[in-house]
Amino acid sequence: MASSFQSISQLVGRTSRLSLSSLEHASPRSLPSQSALYLRTRPHTQCRNNASSTRASLSRASNNAVTTRTFSTTPLRLKAKTMGQLKARATTGPFSWKAALLFVITGVGMIGYFKFEKARLERKRIVEMSKGVGKPRVGGPFVLKDLNGNVFTEQNLKGKYSFVYFGFTHCPDICPDELDKMAAIIDKVRAAGNGEDVMRPVFITCDPVRDTPEVLRQYLKEFHPGIIGLTGTYEQVKNVCKQYRVYFSTPENVKPGEDYLVDHSIYFYLMDPDGDFVECIGRQDTPDSATKVIMDHINDWKREGKPLETKPDA
């Protein structure tokens, strides 16, 4: 009897040691600590019966652990950056060359706009100052005649910008030079305005005795066919020169065939479509600089949405 009990005891001991040995070789992460404790405390008589179920549970736990690790590490690998990207990020900071280029372009555009707007406001201020208070400082009512004998007044200057010059046909050098400049300005303004006839060039004689309509027609044709010639009596010419603040020294009572000299102011007068004085163009101006001044005023006028005639003068 004692020998049988000893045999049973040895058999149970070997079975326990085998179970513990298999548990020790299992992965600790695949078997929770409570399960291990439970297995150690279970009766030895149930180990043999539940061996297969224990192995199945261990296999399922191991598969679940592998699956969990796979899904939990995938987002981390997607979010990870290379060392080159991290170094570039640390070197450039939050800005890139595209952002810097956009910043520079925006800054240059704003500076250009402010300069343009400042120049436009300055031109507008000069125009307002030139009008005077209650009475224009330059320009006013007058009555003359064109080369066809038709009456021409200050009302005929309205509708488009007028470019007015005072001179005389017997002028030896200054008037021909200025009329050459006037002809170049006419063509340049027309080209800058896409072929539109937005400026009216006018030549008013300071020597009405010798500058008859026929003499003026032949003289102005040598410079530009678009120049409108105006003449009148001595009193009419004197009045228009006074209105435009033009100095001239033509004698009043001149006998036929008598020779004399005429002195006068040398300016081009730019008048807007309302007949108001805008700006003077002097001898220091070139055709290019004068064209720029004229087109700046014309574009300002268009930008404000005011009416502007573009039909050629009859």
PDB file of C-alpha atoms in Angstrom:
ATOM      1  CA  MET A   1       0.000   0.000   0.000  1.00  0.00           C
ATOM      2  CA  ALA A   2       2.830   2.351   0.835  1.00  0.00           C
ATOM      3  CA  SER A   3       4.565   1.412  -2.363  1.00  0.00           C
ATOM      4  CA  SER A   4       1.419   2.199  -4.436  1.00  0.00           C
ATOM      5  CA  PHE A   5       1.030   5.572  -2.784  1.00  0.00           C
ATOM      6  CA  GLN A   6       4.692   6.325  -3.485  1.00  0.00           C
ATOM      7  CA  SER A   7       4.277   5.413  -7.176  1.00  0.00           C
ATOM      8  CA  ILE A   8       1.208   7.642  -7.533  1.00  0.00           C
ATOM      9  CA  SER A   9       3.059  10.471  -5.834  1.00  0.00           C
ATOM     10  CA  GLN A  10       6.042  10.179  -8.212  1.00  0.00           C
ATOM     11  CA  LEU A  11       3.721  10.128 -11.257  1.00  0.00           C
ATOM     12  CA  VAL A  12       1.905  13.263 -10.130  1.00  0.00           C
ATOM     13  CA  GLY A  13       5.272  14.984  -9.462  1.00  0.00           C
ATOM     14  CA  ARG A  14       6.547  14.218 -12.964  1.00  0.00           C
ATOM     15  CA  THR A  15       3.318  15.510 -14.495  1.00  0.00           C
ATOM     16  CA  SER A  16       3.563  18.744 -12.521  1.00  0.00           C
ATOM     17  CA  ARG A  17       7.159  19.250 -13.510  1.00  0.00           C
ATOM     18  CA  LEU A  18       6.313  18.738 -17.186  1.00  0.00           C
ATOM     19  CA  SER A  19       3.461  21.285 -17.000  1.00  0.00           C
ATOM     20  CA  LEU A  20       5.627  23.854 -15.273  1.00  0.00           C
ATOM     21  CA  SER A  21       8.451  23.306 -17.748  1.00  0.00           C
ATOM     22  CA  SER A  22       6.116  23.928 -20.709  1.00  0.00           C
ATOM     23  CA  LEU A  23       4.774  27.078 -19.088  1.00  0.00           C
ATOM     24  CA  GLU A  24       8.270  28.409 -18.456  1.00  0.00           C
ATOM     25  CA  HIS A  25       9.153  28.096 -22.159  1.00  0.00           C
ATOM     26  CA  ALA A  26       6.015  30.026 -23.246  1.00  0.00           C
ATOM     27  CA  SER A  27       6.267  33.759 -24.112  1.00  0.00           C
ATOM     28  CA  PRO A  28       5.485  35.855 -21.037  1.00  0.00           C
ATOM     29  CA  ARG A  29       3.752  38.479 -23.224  1.00  0.00           C
ATOM     30  CA  SER A  30       1.360  35.911 -24.669  1.00  0.00           C
ATOM     31  CA  LEU A  31       0.218  34.588 -21.251  1.00  0.00           C
ATOM     32  CA  PRO A  32      -1.287  36.941 -18.658  1.00  0.00           C
ATOM     33  CA  SER A  33       0.054  36.662 -15.121  1.00  0.00           C
ATOM     34  CA  GLN A  34      -3.359  35.745 -13.697  1.00  0.00           C
ATOM     35  CA  SER A  35      -3.630  32.770 -16.040  1.00  0.00           C
ATOM     36  CA  ALA A  36      -0.160  31.555 -15.038  1.00  0.00           C
ATOM     37  CA  LEU A  37      -1.070  31.881 -11.386  1.00  0.00           C
ATOM     38  CA  TYR A  38      -4.296  30.031 -12.003  1.00  0.00           C
ATOM     39  CA  LEU A  39      -2.526  27.215 -13.786  1.00  0.00           C
ATOM     40  CA  ARG A  40      -0.059  26.850 -10.952  1.00  0.00           C
ATOM     41  CA  THR A  41      -2.834  26.651  -8.368  1.00  0.00           C
ATOM     42  CA  ARG A  42      -5.133  24.279 -10.301  1.00  0.00           C
ATOM     43  CA  PRO A  43      -5.309  20.684  -9.055  1.00  0.00           C
ATOM     44  CA  HIS A  44      -2.813  18.358 -10.654  1.00  0.00           C
ATOM     45  CA  THR A  45      -5.570  15.974 -11.580  1.00  0.00           C
ATOM     46  CA  GLN A  46      -7.057  18.500 -14.132  1.00  0.00           C
ATOM     47  CA  CYS A  47      -3.795  19.327 -15.936  1.00  0.00           C
ATOM     48  CA  ARG A  48      -3.953  16.233 -18.105  1.00  0.00           C
ATOM     49  CA  ASN A  49      -7.566  16.804 -19.085  1.00  0.00           C
ATOM     50  CA  ASN A  50      -7.155  20.472 -20.001  1.00  0.00           C
ATOM     51  CA  ALA A  51      -3.772  20.247 -21.710  1.00  0.00           C
ATOM     52  CA  SER A  52      -5.226  20.529 -25.191  1.00  0.00           C
ATOM     53  CA  SER A  53      -7.476  23.498 -24.277  1.00  0.00           C
ATOM     54  CA  THR A  54      -4.525  25.257 -22.660  1.00  0.00           C
ATOM     55  CA  ARG A  55      -2.431  24.882 -25.786  1.00  0.00           C
ATOM     56  CA  ALA A  56      -5.296  26.229 -27.918  1.00  0.00           C
ATOM     57  CA  SER A  57      -5.700  29.241 -25.609  1.00  0.00           C
ATOM     58  CA  LEU A  58      -1.961  29.935 -25.729  1.00  0.00           C
ATOM     59  CA  SER A  59      -2.025  29.762 -29.545  1.00  0.00           C
ATOM     60  CA  ARG A  60      -4.973  32.188 -29.777  1.00  0.00           C
ATOM     61  CA  ALA A  61      -3.312  34.610 -27.326  1.00  0.00           C
ATOM     62  CA  SER A  62      -0.084  34.505 -29.334  1.00  0.00           C
ATOM     63  CA  ASN A  63      -1.942  35.198 -32.607  1.00  0.00           C
ATOM     64  CA  ASN A  64      -3.854  38.062 -31.029  1.00  0.00           C
ATOM     65  CA  ALA A  65      -0.632  39.571 -29.680  1.00  0.00           C
ATOM     66  CA  VAL A  66       1.016  39.455 -33.146  1.00  0.00           C
ATOM     67  CA  THR A  67      -2.065  40.965 -34.770  1.00  0.00           C
ATOM     68  CA  THR A  68      -2.217  43.749 -32.196  1.00  0.00           C
ATOM     69  CA  ARG A  69       1.428  44.620 -32.653  1.00  0.00           C
ATOM     70  CA  THR A  70       0.995  44.734 -36.427  1.00  0.00           C
ATOM     71  CA  PHE A  71      -1.942  47.167 -36.349  1.00  0.00           C
ATOM     72  CA  SER A  72      -0.514  49.335 -33.568  1.00  0.00           C
ATOM     73  CA  THR A  73       2.844  50.010 -35.306  1.00  0.00           C
ATOM     74  CA  THR A  74       1.564  50.676 -38.841  1.00  0.00           C
ATOM     75  CA  PRO A  75       0.415  54.337 -38.254  1.00  0.00           C
ATOM     76  CA  LEU A  76       3.736  55.141 -36.641  1.00  0.00           C
ATOM     77  CA  ARG A  77       5.615  54.004 -39.732  1.00  0.00           C
ATOM     78  CA  LEU A  78       3.357  56.137 -41.988  1.00  0.00           C
ATOM     79  CA  LYS A  79       3.880  59.251 -39.908  1.00  0.00           C
ATOM     80  CA  ALA A  80       7.622  58.858 -39.660  1.00  0.00           C
ATOM     81  CA  LYS A  81       9.825  61.274 -41.683  1.00  0.00           C
ATOM     82  CA  THR A  82      13.234  60.655 -43.194  1.00  0.00           C
ATOM     83  CA  MET A  83      16.315  62.256 -41.703  1.00  0.00           C
ATOM     84  CA  GLY A  84      16.720  64.414 -44.824  1.00  0.00           C
ATOM     85  CA  GLN A  85      13.199  65.837 -44.432  1.00  0.00           C
ATOM     86  CA  LEU A  86      13.741  66.503 -40.754  1.00  0.00           C
ATOM     87  CA  LYS A  87      17.070  68.266 -41.442  1.00  0.00           C
ATOM     88  CA  ALA A  88      15.503  70.392 -44.222  1.00  0.00           C
ATOM     89  CA  ARG A  89      12.640  71.313 -41.904  1.00  0.00           C
ATOM     90  CA  ALA A  90      15.062  72.317 -39.164  1.00  0.00           C
ATOM     91  CA  THR A  91      17.197  74.342 -41.621  1.00  0.00           C
ATOM     92  CA  THR A  92      14.462  76.355 -43.374  1.00  0.00           C
ATOM     93  CA  GLY A  93      12.042  76.637 -40.496  1.00  0.00           C
ATOM     94  CA  PRO A  94       8.359  77.332 -41.266  1.00  0.00           C
ATOM     95  CA  PHE A  95       9.235  79.375 -44.420  1.00  0.00           C
ATOM     96  CA  SER A  96      10.261  78.124 -47.863  1.00  0.00           C
ATOM     97  CA  TRP A  97      11.686  79.754 -50.979  1.00  0.00           C
ATOM     98  CA  LYS A  98       8.190  79.871 -52.483  1.00  0.00           C
ATOM     99  CA  ALA A  99       6.865  81.783 -49.488  1.00  0.00           C
ATOM    100  CA  ALA A 100       9.839  84.159 -49.644  1.00  0.00           C
ATOM    101  CA  LEU A 101       9.310  84.774 -53.377  1.00  0.00           C
ATOM    102  CA  LEU A 102       5.618  85.456 -52.844  1.00  0.00           C
ATOM    103  CA  PHE A 103       6.472  87.894 -50.054  1.00  0.00           C
ATOM    104  CA  VAL A 104       8.947  89.784 -52.272  1.00  0.00           C
ATOM    105  CA  ILE A 105       6.531  89.979 -55.219  1.00  0.00           C
ATOM    106  CA  THR A 106       3.729  91.221 -52.978  1.00  0.00           C
ATOM    107  CA  GLY A 107       6.012  93.852 -51.432  1.00  0.00           C
ATOM    108  CA  VAL A 108       7.211  95.125 -54.816  1.00  0.00           C
ATOM    109  CA  GLY A 109       3.634  95.288 -56.091  1.00  0.00           C
ATOM    110  CA  MET A 110       2.484  97.290 -53.078  1.00  0.00           C
ATOM    111  CA  ILE A 111       5.401  99.720 -53.407  1.00  0.00           C
ATOM    112  CA  GLY A 112       4.638 100.225 -57.099  1.00  0.00           C
ATOM    113  CA  TYR A 113       0.969 100.798 -56.373  1.00  0.00           C
ATOM    114  CA  PHE A 114       1.691 103.363 -53.648  1.00  0.00           C
ATOM    115  CA  LYS A 115       4.107 105.230 -55.939  1.00  0.00           C
ATOM    116  CA  PHE A 116       1.550 105.265 -58.753  1.00  0.00           C
ATOM    117  CA  GLU A 117      -1.218 106.445 -56.450  1.00  0.00           C
ATOM    118  CA  LYS A 118       1.014 109.156 -54.984  1.00  0.00           C
ATOM    119  CA  ALA A 119       1.862 110.462 -58.479  1.00  0.00           C
ATOM    120  CA  ARG A 120      -1.810 110.427 -59.485  1.00  0.00           C
ATOM    121  CA  LEU A 121      -2.848 112.412 -56.413  1.00  0.00           C
ATOM    122  CA  GLU A 122      -0.055 114.893 -57.069  1.00  0.00           C
ATOM    123  CA  ARG A 123      -1.285 115.407 -60.645  1.00  0.00           C
ATOM    124  CA  LYS A 124      -4.816 115.882 -59.379  1.00  0.00           C
ATOM    125  CA  ARG A 125      -3.624 118.417 -56.822  1.00  0.00           C
ATOM    126  CA  ILE A 126      -1.815 120.417 -59.520  1.00  0.00           C
ATOM    127  CA  VAL A 127      -4.922 120.409 -61.706  1.00  0.00           C
ATOM    128  CA  GLU A 128      -7.106 121.635 -58.855  1.00  0.00           C
ATOM    129  CA  MET A 129      -4.628 124.379 -57.976  1.00  0.00           C
ATOM    130  CA  SER A 130      -4.448 125.509 -61.605  1.00  0.00           C
ATOM    131  CA  LYS A 131      -8.175 126.084 -61.761  1.00  0.00           C
ATOM    132  CA  GLY A 132      -7.975 128.860 -59.180  1.00  0.00           C
ATOM    133  CA  VAL A 133     -10.861 130.029 -57.020  1.00  0.00           C
ATOM    134  CA  GLY A 134     -13.899 131.185 -58.970  1.00  0.00           C
ATOM    135  CA  LYS A 135     -11.832 131.985 -62.082  1.00  0.00           C
ATOM    136  CA  PRO A 136      -9.300 129.799 -63.908  1.00  0.00           C
ATOM    137  CA  ARG A 137      -5.701 130.946 -63.732  1.00  0.00           C
ATOM    138  CA  VAL A 138      -4.984 129.782 -67.301  1.00  0.00           C
ATOM    139  CA  GLY A 139      -7.577 129.684 -70.069  1.00  0.00           C
ATOM    140  CA  GLY A 140     -10.944 131.341 -70.460  1.00  0.00           C
ATOM    141  CA  PRO A 141     -13.440 132.589 -73.042  1.00  0.00           C
ATOM    142  CA  PHE A 142     -12.149 133.691 -76.438  1.00  0.00           C
ATOM    143  CA  VAL A 143     -13.339 134.054 -80.040  1.00  0.00           C
ATOM    144  CA  LEU A 144     -11.117 133.230 -83.033  1.00  0.00           C
ATOM    145  CA  LYS A 145     -11.489 131.704 -86.506  1.00  0.00           C
ATOM    146  CA  ASP A 146     -10.099 128.504 -87.962  1.00  0.00           C
ATOM    147  CA  LEU A 147      -8.453 128.285 -91.388  1.00  0.00           C
ATOM    148  CA  ASN A 148     -11.838 127.675 -93.050  1.00  0.00           C
ATOM    149  CA  GLY A 149     -13.285 130.906 -91.634  1.00  0.00           C
ATOM    150  CA  ASN A 150     -15.427 129.171 -88.999  1.00  0.00           C
ATOM    151  CA  VAL A 151     -15.778 130.660 -85.520  1.00  0.00           C
ATOM    152  CA  PHE A 152     -13.734 128.831 -82.921  1.00  0.00           C
ATOM    153  CA  THR A 153     -14.241 129.464 -79.186  1.00  0.00           C
ATOM    154  CA  GLU A 154     -13.160 127.892 -75.908  1.00  0.00           C
ATOM    155  CA  GLN A 155     -16.176 125.581 -76.213  1.00  0.00           C
ATOM    156  CA  ASN A 156     -14.534 123.908 -79.214  1.00  0.00           C
ATOM    157  CA  LEU A 157     -11.672 122.811 -76.986  1.00  0.00           C
ATOM    158  CA  LYS A 158     -13.944 120.662 -74.829  1.00  0.00           C
ATOM    159  CA  GLY A 159     -14.605 116.955 -75.254  1.00  0.00           C
ATOM    160  CA  LYS A 160     -10.973 115.836 -75.459  1.00  0.00           C
ATOM    161  CA  TYR A 161      -7.555 116.979 -74.284  1.00  0.00           C
ATOM    162  CA  SER A 162      -6.240 120.031 -76.159  1.00  0.00           C
ATOM    163  CA  PHE A 163      -2.557 120.805 -76.782  1.00  0.00           C
ATOM    164  CA  VAL A 164      -2.282 124.556 -77.430  1.00  0.00           C
ATOM    165  CA  TYR A 165       0.784 126.438 -78.700  1.00  0.00           C
ATOM    166  CA  PHE A 166       1.240 130.157 -79.435  1.00  0.00           C
ATOM    167  CA  GLY A 167       3.674 131.206 -82.185  1.00  0.00           C
ATOM    168  CA  PHE A 168       3.994 132.857 -85.594  1.00  0.00           C
ATOM    169  CA  THR A 169       5.082 131.767 -89.073  1.00  0.00           C
ATOM    170  CA  HIS A 170       7.995 134.222 -89.393  1.00  0.00           C
ATOM    171  CA  CYS A 171       9.733 132.832 -86.333  1.00  0.00           C
ATOM    172  CA  PRO A 172      13.304 131.982 -87.428  1.00  0.00           C
ATOM    173  CA  ASP A 173      14.186 129.038 -85.175  1.00  0.00           C
ATOM    174  CA  ILE A 174      12.217 128.493 -81.955  1.00  0.00           C
ATOM    175  CA  CYS A 175       8.764 127.944 -83.460  1.00  0.00           C
ATOM    176  CA  PRO A 176       9.958 125.426 -86.092  1.00  0.00           C
ATOM    177  CA  ASP A 177      11.756 123.423 -83.406  1.00  0.00           C
ATOM    178  CA  GLU A 178       8.734 123.424 -81.126  1.00  0.00           C
ATOM    179  CA  LEU A 179       6.378 122.501 -83.947  1.00  0.00           C
ATOM    180  CA  ASP A 180       8.615 119.561 -84.862  1.00  0.00           C
ATOM    181  CA  LYS A 181       8.312 118.487 -81.241  1.00  0.00           C
ATOM    182  CA  MET A 182       4.548 119.018 -81.392  1.00  0.00           C
ATOM    183  CA  ALA A 183       4.279 116.775 -84.451  1.00  0.00           C
ATOM    184  CA  ALA A 184       6.241 114.001 -82.713  1.00  0.00           C
ATOM    185  CA  ILE A 185       4.054 114.306 -79.604  1.00  0.00           C
ATOM    186  CA  ILE A 186       0.878 114.040 -81.685  1.00  0.00           C
ATOM    187  CA  ASP A 187       2.015 110.757 -83.236  1.00  0.00           C
ATOM    188  CA  LYS A 188       3.300 109.331 -79.951  1.00  0.00           C
ATOM    189  CA  VAL A 189       0.109 110.152 -78.057  1.00  0.00           C
ATOM    190  CA  ARG A 190      -1.986 108.584 -80.782  1.00  0.00           C
ATOM    191  CA  ALA A 191       0.160 105.441 -80.718  1.00  0.00           C
ATOM    192  CA  ALA A 192       0.004 105.287 -76.901  1.00  0.00           C
ATOM    193  CA  GLY A 193      -3.778 105.634 -77.090  1.00  0.00           C
ATOM    194  CA  ASN A 194      -4.103 102.629 -79.445  1.00  0.00           C
ATOM    195  CA  GLY A 195      -4.805 104.863 -82.422  1.00  0.00           C
ATOM    196  CA  GLU A 196      -7.589 106.839 -80.739  1.00  0.00           C
ATOM    197  CA  ASP A 197      -7.765 110.561 -81.429  1.00  0.00           C
ATOM    198  CA  VAL A 198      -7.793 111.672 -77.787  1.00  0.00           C
ATOM    199  CA  MET A 199      -5.837 114.945 -78.184  1.00  0.00           C
ATOM    200  CA  ARG A 200      -6.582 118.093 -80.175  1.00  0.00           C
ATOM    201  CA  PRO A 201      -3.405 120.005 -81.281  1.00  0.00           C
ATOM    202  CA  VAL A 202      -3.980 123.755 -81.736  1.00  0.00           C
ATOM    203  CA  PHE A 203      -1.671 126.502 -83.044  1.00  0.00           C
ATOM    204  CA  ILE A 204      -2.718 130.110 -82.285  1.00  0.00           C
ATOM    205  CA  THR A 205      -0.832 132.838 -84.105  1.00  0.00           C
ATOM    206  CA  CYS A 206       0.570 135.851 -82.275  1.00  0.00           C
ATOM    207  CA  ASP A 207       0.979 137.719 -85.564  1.00  0.00           C
ATOM    208  CA  PRO A 208      -2.495 138.009 -87.082  1.00  0.00           C
ATOM    209  CA  VAL A 209      -1.498 140.666 -89.678  1.00  0.00           C
ATOM    210  CA  ARG A 210       0.958 138.440 -91.569  1.00  0.00           C
ATOM    211  CA  ASP A 211      -0.461 135.036 -90.597  1.00  0.00           C
ATOM    212  CA  THR A 212      -3.504 134.882 -92.802  1.00  0.00           C
ATOM    213  CA  PRO A 213      -5.482 131.637 -93.063  1.00  0.00           C
ATOM    214  CA  GLU A 214      -3.740 130.671 -96.293  1.00  0.00           C
ATOM    215  CA  VAL A 215      -0.261 131.391 -94.907  1.00  0.00           C
ATOM    216  CA  LEU A 216      -1.035 129.351 -91.766  1.00  0.00           C
ATOM    217  CA  ARG A 217      -2.413 126.432 -93.811  1.00  0.00           C
ATOM    218  CA  GLN A 218       0.741 126.093 -95.898  1.00  0.00           C
ATOM    219  CA  TYR A 219       3.016 126.581 -92.890  1.00  0.00           C
ATOM    220  CA  LEU A 220       1.379 124.028 -90.571  1.00  0.00           C
ATOM    221  CA  LYS A 221       1.117 121.427 -93.334  1.00  0.00           C
ATOM    222  CA  GLU A 222       4.918 121.174 -93.314  1.00  0.00           C
ATOM    223  CA  PHE A 223       4.861 119.903 -89.723  1.00  0.00           C
ATOM    224  CA  HIS A 224       1.696 117.856 -89.226  1.00  0.00           C
ATOM    225  CA  PRO A 225      -1.672 117.765 -91.036  1.00  0.00           C
ATOM    226  CA  GLY A 226      -3.549 117.310 -87.751  1.00  0.00           C
ATOM    227  CA  ILE A 227      -2.636 120.716 -86.289  1.00  0.00           C
ATOM    228  CA  ILE A 228      -5.567 123.137 -86.114  1.00  0.00           C
ATOM    229  CA  GLY A 229      -4.565 126.736 -87.000  1.00  0.00           C
ATOM    230  CA  LEU A 230      -6.410 129.697 -85.419  1.00  0.00           C
ATOM    231  CA  THR A 231      -6.214 133.398 -86.150  1.00  0.00           C
ATOM    232  CA  GLY A 232      -8.331 136.565 -85.722  1.00  0.00           C
ATOM    233  CA  THR A 233      -8.101 140.281 -85.292  1.00  0.00           C
ATOM    234  CA  TYR A 234      -5.414 141.928 -83.232  1.00  0.00           C
ATOM    235  CA  GLU A 235      -7.832 142.442 -80.323  1.00  0.00           C
ATOM    236  CA  GLN A 236      -9.043 138.854 -80.467  1.00  0.00           C
ATOM    237  CA  VAL A 237      -5.479 137.531 -80.435  1.00  0.00           C
ATOM    238  CA  LYS A 238      -4.560 139.886 -77.618  1.00  0.00           C
ATOM    239  CA  ASN A 239      -7.531 138.643 -75.586  1.00  0.00           C
ATOM    240  CA  VAL A 240      -6.749 134.952 -75.985  1.00  0.00           C
ATOM    241  CA  CYS A 241      -3.095 135.592 -75.077  1.00  0.00           C
ATOM    242  CA  LYS A 242      -4.287 137.354 -71.960  1.00  0.00           C
ATOM    243  CA  GLN A 243      -6.550 134.466 -71.043  1.00  0.00           C
ATOM    244  CA  TYR A 244      -3.665 132.020 -71.312  1.00  0.00           C
ATOM    245  CA  ARG A 245      -1.170 134.317 -69.615  1.00  0.00           C
ATOM    246  CA  VAL A 246       0.936 134.438 -72.763  1.00  0.00           C
ATOM    247  CA  TYR A 247       3.350 137.319 -73.296  1.00  0.00           C
ATOM    248  CA  PHE A 248       3.741 138.646 -76.849  1.00  0.00           C
ATOM    249  CA  SER A 249       5.214 141.872 -78.277  1.00  0.00           C
ATOM    250  CA  THR A 250       3.470 142.211 -81.646  1.00  0.00           C
ATOM    251  CA  PRO A 251       2.970 145.895 -82.499  1.00  0.00           C
ATOM    252  CA  GLU A 252      -0.657 146.934 -82.893  1.00  0.00           C
ATOM    253  CA  ASN A 253      -0.611 149.313 -85.847  1.00  0.00           C
ATOM    254  CA  VAL A 254       1.532 147.708 -88.530  1.00  0.00           C
ATOM    255  CA  LYS A 255       1.692 149.028 -92.077  1.00  0.00           C
ATOM    256  CA  PRO A 256       1.537 146.551 -94.973  1.00  0.00           C
ATOM    257  CA  GLY A 257       5.023 145.266 -95.885  1.00  0.00           C
ATOM    258  CA  GLU A 258       6.576 146.533 -92.690  1.00  0.00           C
ATOM    259  CA  ASP A 259       9.098 144.184 -91.085  1.00  0.00           C
ATOM    260  CA  TYR A 260       9.126 143.582 -87.330  1.00  0.00           C
ATOM    261  CA  LEU A 261       9.989 140.992 -84.720  1.00  0.00           C
ATOM    262  CA  VAL A 262       7.631 139.200 -82.367  1.00  0.00           C
ATOM    263  CA  ASP A 263       8.537 137.933 -78.936  1.00  0.00           C
ATOM    264  CA  HIS A 264       6.268 135.492 -77.070  1.00  0.00           C
ATOM    265  CA  SER A 265       6.102 132.867 -74.365  1.00  0.00           C
ATOM    266  CA  ILE A 266       7.283 129.402 -75.363  1.00  0.00           C
ATOM    267  CA  TYR A 267       4.956 126.871 -73.759  1.00  0.00           C
ATOM    268  CA  PHE A 268       2.517 124.159 -74.703  1.00  0.00           C
ATOM    269  CA  TYR A 269      -0.710 124.341 -72.707  1.00  0.00           C
ATOM    270  CA  LEU A 270      -2.509 121.090 -71.923  1.00  0.00           C
ATOM    271  CA  MET A 271      -6.254 121.552 -71.364  1.00  0.00           C
ATOM    272  CA  ASP A 272      -8.597 118.794 -70.143  1.00  0.00           C
ATOM    273  CA  PRO A 273     -11.955 117.848 -71.782  1.00  0.00           C
ATOM    274  CA  ASP A 274     -13.751 120.327 -69.512  1.00  0.00           C
ATOM    275  CA  GLY A 275     -11.616 123.161 -70.905  1.00  0.00           C
ATOM    276  CA  ASP A 276      -9.598 123.526 -67.685  1.00  0.00           C
ATOM    277  CA  PHE A 277      -5.849 124.012 -67.682  1.00  0.00           C
ATOM    278  CA  VAL A 278      -3.868 120.917 -66.652  1.00  0.00           C
ATOM    279  CA  GLU A 279      -0.155 121.451 -67.156  1.00  0.00           C
ATOM    280  CA  CYS A 280       2.532 123.271 -69.153  1.00  0.00           C
ATOM    281  CA  ILE A 281       5.032 121.524 -71.410  1.00  0.00           C
ATOM    282  CA  GLY A 282       8.247 123.552 -71.777  1.00  0.00           C
ATOM    283  CA  ARG A 283      11.344 123.487 -73.957  1.00  0.00           C
ATOM    284  CA  GLN A 284      13.091 121.208 -71.486  1.00  0.00           C
ATOM    285  CA  ASP A 285      10.591 118.454 -72.246  1.00  0.00           C
ATOM    286  CA  THR A 286      11.293 115.877 -74.925  1.00  0.00           C
ATOM    287  CA  PRO A 287       8.598 114.243 -77.067  1.00  0.00           C
ATOM    288  CA  ASP A 288       8.832 111.133 -74.887  1.00  0.00           C
ATOM    289  CA  SER A 289       8.570 112.936 -71.548  1.00  0.00           C
ATOM    290  CA  ALA A 290       5.759 115.162 -72.838  1.00  0.00           C
ATOM    291  CA  THR A 291       3.873 112.118 -74.123  1.00  0.00           C
ATOM    292  CA  LYS A 292       4.160 110.465 -70.729  1.00  0.00           C
ATOM    293  CA  VAL A 293       2.765 113.561 -68.973  1.00  0.00           C
ATOM    294  CA  ILE A 294      -0.137 113.780 -71.406  1.00  0.00           C
ATOM    295  CA  MET A 295      -0.980 110.073 -71.249  1.00  0.00           C
ATOM    296  CA  ASP A 296      -0.850 110.098 -67.444  1.00  0.00           C
ATOM    297  CA  HIS A 297      -3.549 112.763 -67.378  1.00  0.00           C
ATOM    298  CA  ILE A 298      -5.593 111.033 -70.090  1.00  0.00           C
ATOM    299  CA  ASN A 299      -5.461 107.712 -68.240  1.00  0.00           C
ATOM    300  CA  ASP A 300      -6.430 109.422 -64.979  1.00  0.00           C
ATOM    301  CA  TRP A 301      -9.425 110.886 -66.763  1.00  0.00           C
ATOM    302  CA  LYS A 302     -10.459 107.515 -68.163  1.00  0.00           C
ATOM    303  CA  ARG A 303      -9.933 105.810 -64.806  1.00  0.00           C
ATOM    304  CA  GLU A 304     -12.442 108.172 -63.232  1.00  0.00           C
ATOM    305  CA  GLY A 305     -15.012 107.143 -65.825  1.00  0.00           C
ATOM    306  CA  LYS A 306     -15.426 110.588 -67.358  1.00  0.00           C
ATOM    307  CA  PRO A 307     -16.510 110.983 -71.028  1.00  0.00           C
ATOM    308  CA  LEU A 308     -13.763 111.486 -73.603  1.00  0.00           C
ATOM    309  CA  GLU A 309     -14.218 112.052 -77.331  1.00  0.00           C
ATOM    310  CA  THR A 310     -12.143 109.937 -79.681  1.00  0.00           C
ATOM    311  CA  LYS A 311     -13.463 111.146 -83.065  1.00  0.00           C
ATOM    312  CA  PRO A 312     -11.115 113.098 -85.356  1.00  0.00           C
ATOM    313  CA  ASP A 313     -11.840 116.812 -85.612  1.00  0.00           C
ATOM    314  CA  ALA A 314     -13.540 117.834 -88.863  1.00  0.00           C
TER     315      ALA A 314
END
